[in-house]
mmCIF file of C-alpha atoms in Angstrom:
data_model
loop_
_atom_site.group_PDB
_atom_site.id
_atom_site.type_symbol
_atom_site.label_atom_id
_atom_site.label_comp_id
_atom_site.label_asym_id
_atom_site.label_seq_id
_atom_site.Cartn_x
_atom_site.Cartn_y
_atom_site.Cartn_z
ATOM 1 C CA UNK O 250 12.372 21.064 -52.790
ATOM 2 C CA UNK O 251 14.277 20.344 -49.242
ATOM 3 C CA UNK O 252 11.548 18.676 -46.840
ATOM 4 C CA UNK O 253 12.427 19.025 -43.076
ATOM 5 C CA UNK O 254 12.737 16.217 -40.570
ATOM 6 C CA UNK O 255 9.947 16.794 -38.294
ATOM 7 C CA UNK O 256 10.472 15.912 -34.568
ATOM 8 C CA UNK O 257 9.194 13.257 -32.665
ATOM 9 C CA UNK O 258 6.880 14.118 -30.096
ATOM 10 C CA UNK O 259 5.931 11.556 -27.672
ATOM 11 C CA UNK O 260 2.935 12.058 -26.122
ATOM 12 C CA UNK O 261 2.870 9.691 -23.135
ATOM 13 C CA UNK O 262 3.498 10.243 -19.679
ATOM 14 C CA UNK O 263 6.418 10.989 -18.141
ATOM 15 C CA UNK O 264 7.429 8.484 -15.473
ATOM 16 C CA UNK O 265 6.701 10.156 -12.029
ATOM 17 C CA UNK O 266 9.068 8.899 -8.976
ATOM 18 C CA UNK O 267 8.772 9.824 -5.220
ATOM 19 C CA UNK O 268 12.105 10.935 -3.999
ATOM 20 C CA UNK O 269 14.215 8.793 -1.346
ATOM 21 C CA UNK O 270 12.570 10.905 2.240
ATOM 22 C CA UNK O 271 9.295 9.839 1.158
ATOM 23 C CA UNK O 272 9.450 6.305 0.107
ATOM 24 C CA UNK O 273 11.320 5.936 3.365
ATOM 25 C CA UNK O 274 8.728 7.336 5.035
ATOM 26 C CA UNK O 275 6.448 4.466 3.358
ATOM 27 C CA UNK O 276 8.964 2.387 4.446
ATOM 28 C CA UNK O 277 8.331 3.130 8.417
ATOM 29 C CA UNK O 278 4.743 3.289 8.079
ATOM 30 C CA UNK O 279 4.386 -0.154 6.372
ATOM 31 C CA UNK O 280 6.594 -1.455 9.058
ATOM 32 C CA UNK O 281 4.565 -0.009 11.600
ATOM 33 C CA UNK O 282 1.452 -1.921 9.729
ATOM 34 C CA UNK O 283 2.558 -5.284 9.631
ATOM 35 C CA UNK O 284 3.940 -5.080 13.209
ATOM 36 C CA UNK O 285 0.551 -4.794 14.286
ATOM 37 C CA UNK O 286 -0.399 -7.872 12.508
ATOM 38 C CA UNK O 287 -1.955 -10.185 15.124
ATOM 39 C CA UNK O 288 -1.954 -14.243 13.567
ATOM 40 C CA UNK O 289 -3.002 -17.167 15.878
ATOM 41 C CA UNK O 290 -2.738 -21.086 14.473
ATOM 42 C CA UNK O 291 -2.814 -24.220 15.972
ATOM 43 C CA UNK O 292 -2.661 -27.402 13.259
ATOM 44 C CA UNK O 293 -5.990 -27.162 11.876
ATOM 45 C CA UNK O 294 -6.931 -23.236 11.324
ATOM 46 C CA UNK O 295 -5.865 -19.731 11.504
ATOM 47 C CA UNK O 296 -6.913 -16.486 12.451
ATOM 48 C CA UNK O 297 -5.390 -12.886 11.575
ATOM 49 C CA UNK O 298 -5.892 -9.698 11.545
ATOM 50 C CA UNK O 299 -4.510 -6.979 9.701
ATOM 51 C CA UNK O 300 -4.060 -3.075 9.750
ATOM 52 C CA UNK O 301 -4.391 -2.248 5.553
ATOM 53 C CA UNK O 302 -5.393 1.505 6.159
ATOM 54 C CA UNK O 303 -4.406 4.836 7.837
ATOM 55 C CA UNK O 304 -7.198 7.488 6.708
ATOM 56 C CA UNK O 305 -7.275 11.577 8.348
ATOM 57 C CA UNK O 306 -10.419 13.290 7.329
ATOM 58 C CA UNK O 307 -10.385 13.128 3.301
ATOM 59 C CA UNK O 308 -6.811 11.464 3.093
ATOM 60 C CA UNK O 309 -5.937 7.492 3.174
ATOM 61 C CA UNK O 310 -2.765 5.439 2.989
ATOM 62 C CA UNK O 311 -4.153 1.677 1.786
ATOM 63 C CA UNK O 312 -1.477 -1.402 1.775
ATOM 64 C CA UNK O 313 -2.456 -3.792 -0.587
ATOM 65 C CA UNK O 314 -0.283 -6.569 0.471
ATOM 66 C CA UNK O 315 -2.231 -8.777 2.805
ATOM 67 C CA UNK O 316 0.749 -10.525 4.816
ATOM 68 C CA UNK O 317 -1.395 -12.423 7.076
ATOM 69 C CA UNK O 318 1.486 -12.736 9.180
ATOM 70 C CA UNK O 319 4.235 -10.600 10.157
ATOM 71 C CA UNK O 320 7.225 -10.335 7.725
ATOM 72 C CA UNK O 321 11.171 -9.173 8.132
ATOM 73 C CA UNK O 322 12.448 -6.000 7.852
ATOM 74 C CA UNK O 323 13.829 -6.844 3.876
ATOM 75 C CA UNK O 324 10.433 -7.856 2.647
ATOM 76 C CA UNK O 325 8.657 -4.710 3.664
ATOM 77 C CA UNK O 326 9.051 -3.407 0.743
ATOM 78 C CA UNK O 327 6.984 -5.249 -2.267
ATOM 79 C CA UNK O 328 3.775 -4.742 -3.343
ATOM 80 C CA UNK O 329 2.015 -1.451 -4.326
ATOM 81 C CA UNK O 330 0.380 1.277 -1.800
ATOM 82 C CA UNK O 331 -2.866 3.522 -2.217
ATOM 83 C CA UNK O 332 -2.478 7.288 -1.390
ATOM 84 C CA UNK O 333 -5.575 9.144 -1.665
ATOM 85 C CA UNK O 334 -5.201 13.018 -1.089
ATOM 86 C CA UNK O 335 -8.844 14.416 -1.380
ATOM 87 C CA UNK O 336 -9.485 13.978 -5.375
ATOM 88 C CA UNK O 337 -6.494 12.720 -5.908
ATOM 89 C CA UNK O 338 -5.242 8.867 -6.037
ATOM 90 C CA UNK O 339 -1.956 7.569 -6.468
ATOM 91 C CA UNK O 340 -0.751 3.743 -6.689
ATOM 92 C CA UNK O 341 2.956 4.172 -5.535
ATOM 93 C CA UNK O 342 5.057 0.410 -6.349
ATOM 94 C CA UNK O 343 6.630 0.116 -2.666
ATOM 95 C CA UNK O 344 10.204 -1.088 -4.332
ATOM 96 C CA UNK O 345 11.098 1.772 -6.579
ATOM 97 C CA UNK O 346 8.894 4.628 -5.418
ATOM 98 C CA UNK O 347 7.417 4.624 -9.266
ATOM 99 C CA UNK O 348 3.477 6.479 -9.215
ATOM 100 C CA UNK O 349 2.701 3.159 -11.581
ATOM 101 C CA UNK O 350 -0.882 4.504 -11.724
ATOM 102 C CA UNK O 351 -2.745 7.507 -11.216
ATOM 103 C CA UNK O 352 -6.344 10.184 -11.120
ATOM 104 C CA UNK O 353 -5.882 13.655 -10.432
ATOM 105 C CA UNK O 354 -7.915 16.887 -11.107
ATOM 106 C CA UNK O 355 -7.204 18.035 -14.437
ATOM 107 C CA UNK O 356 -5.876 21.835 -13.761
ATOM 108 C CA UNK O 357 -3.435 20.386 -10.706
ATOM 109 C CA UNK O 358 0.059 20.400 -11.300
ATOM 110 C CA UNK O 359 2.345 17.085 -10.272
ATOM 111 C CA UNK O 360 5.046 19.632 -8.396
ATOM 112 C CA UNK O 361 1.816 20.343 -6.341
ATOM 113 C CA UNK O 362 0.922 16.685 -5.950
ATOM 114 C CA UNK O 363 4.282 15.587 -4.820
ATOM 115 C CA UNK O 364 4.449 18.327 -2.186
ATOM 116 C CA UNK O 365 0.840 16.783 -0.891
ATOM 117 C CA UNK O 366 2.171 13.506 -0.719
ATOM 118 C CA UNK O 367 5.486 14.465 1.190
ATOM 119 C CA UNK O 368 3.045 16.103 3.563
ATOM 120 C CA UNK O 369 0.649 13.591 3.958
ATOM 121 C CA UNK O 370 3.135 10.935 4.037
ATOM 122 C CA UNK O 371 5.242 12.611 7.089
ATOM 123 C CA UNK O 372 2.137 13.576 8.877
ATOM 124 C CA UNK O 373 1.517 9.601 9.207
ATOM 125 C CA UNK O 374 4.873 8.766 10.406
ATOM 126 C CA UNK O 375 4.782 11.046 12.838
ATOM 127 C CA UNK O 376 1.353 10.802 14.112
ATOM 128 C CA UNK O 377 0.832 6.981 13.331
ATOM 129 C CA UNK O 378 0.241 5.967 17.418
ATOM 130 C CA UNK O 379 -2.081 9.099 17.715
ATOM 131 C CA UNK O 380 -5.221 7.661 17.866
ATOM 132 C CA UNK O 381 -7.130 11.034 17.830
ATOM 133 C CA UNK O 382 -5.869 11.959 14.310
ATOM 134 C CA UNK O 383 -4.874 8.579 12.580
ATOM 135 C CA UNK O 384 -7.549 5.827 12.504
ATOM 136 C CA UNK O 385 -6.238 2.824 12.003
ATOM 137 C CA UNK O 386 -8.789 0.462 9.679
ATOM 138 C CA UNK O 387 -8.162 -3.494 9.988
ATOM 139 C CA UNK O 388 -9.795 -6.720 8.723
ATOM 140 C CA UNK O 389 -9.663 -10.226 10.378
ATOM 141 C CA UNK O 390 -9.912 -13.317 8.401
ATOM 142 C CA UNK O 391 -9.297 -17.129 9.275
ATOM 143 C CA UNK O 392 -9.624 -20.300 7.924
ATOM 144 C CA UNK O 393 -8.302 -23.188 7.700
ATOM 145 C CA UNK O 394 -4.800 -24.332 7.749
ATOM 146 C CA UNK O 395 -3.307 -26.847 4.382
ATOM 147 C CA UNK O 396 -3.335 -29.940 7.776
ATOM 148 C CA UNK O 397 -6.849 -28.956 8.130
ATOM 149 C CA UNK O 398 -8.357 -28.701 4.858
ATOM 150 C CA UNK O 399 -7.022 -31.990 4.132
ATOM 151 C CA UNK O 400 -8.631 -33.098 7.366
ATOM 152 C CA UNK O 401 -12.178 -31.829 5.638
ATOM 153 C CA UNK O 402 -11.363 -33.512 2.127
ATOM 154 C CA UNK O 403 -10.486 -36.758 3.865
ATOM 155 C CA UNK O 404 -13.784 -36.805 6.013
ATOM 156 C CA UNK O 405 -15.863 -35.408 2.957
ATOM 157 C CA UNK O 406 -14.318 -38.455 1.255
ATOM 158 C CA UNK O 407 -15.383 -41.131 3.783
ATOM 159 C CA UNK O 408 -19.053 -39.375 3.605
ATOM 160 C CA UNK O 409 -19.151 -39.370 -0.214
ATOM 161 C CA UNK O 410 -18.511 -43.116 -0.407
#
């Protein structure tokens, strides 16, 4: 009796990609982003604030990098994004373009998704200074510079003594 080789079927997921339009469109928008990063020091603290998300009615574009200052043009590009398209949710890696992560409705198809997130993604380049369509979220946090803090240690260690 002959037995057959039986194929192997892999049953994880196939590596999604965005294609080279839309991660340049991430591209300008994160530049866009950290150029409106405001950051004010002297020698003993600091104070920034930062523009992390561009939301239209049930859509949002979320940076996750927190570059409390601004950064060049070549280091744009690290980190991972959020892109959240009504139910769906995508974490896109800003280098490659790879969807490392992912929720979606069960019954919707990725050729569907991708078309979304070219729209979506355009829509904020091109409307990103319209204020009556894009609102712009940011976040301001300060603290202390490294000359500071050991400014505090060394008077917290004259007190302790």
């Amino acid at each position: 009796m002959k037995i057959q080789q039986i194929n192997q079927t892999l049953f994880g997921a196939k590596d999604r990609f965005l294609n080279s339009r839309q991660l340049h469109n991430i591209k300008i928008i994160l530049t866009r982003m950290n150029s409106e990063t405001v950051y004010k020091s002297d020698k003993m603290v600091f104070s920034s604030t930062i523009t992390n998300r561009l939301s239209h009615g049930k859509t949002q574009f979320t940076d996750t990098r927190l570059f409390f200052d601004k950064v060049p043009d070549k280091k744009q590009m690290s980190g991972v994004s959020l892109l959240a398209i009504g139910k769906t949710m995508l974490v896109i890696d800003n280098e490659t373009g790879k969807i490392t992560d992912w929720k979606k409705p069960a019954l919707k198809c990725w050729h569907r998704i991708l078309k979304d997130v070219d729209k979506t993604l355009d829509f904020f380049n091109k409307e990103y200074f319209n204020t009556c369509l894009v609102k712009k979220h940011r976040f301001s946090i300060a603290g202390f510079t490294q000359k500071g803090a050991d400014k505090i240690n060394n008077i917290k260690g004259k007190i302790n003594v």
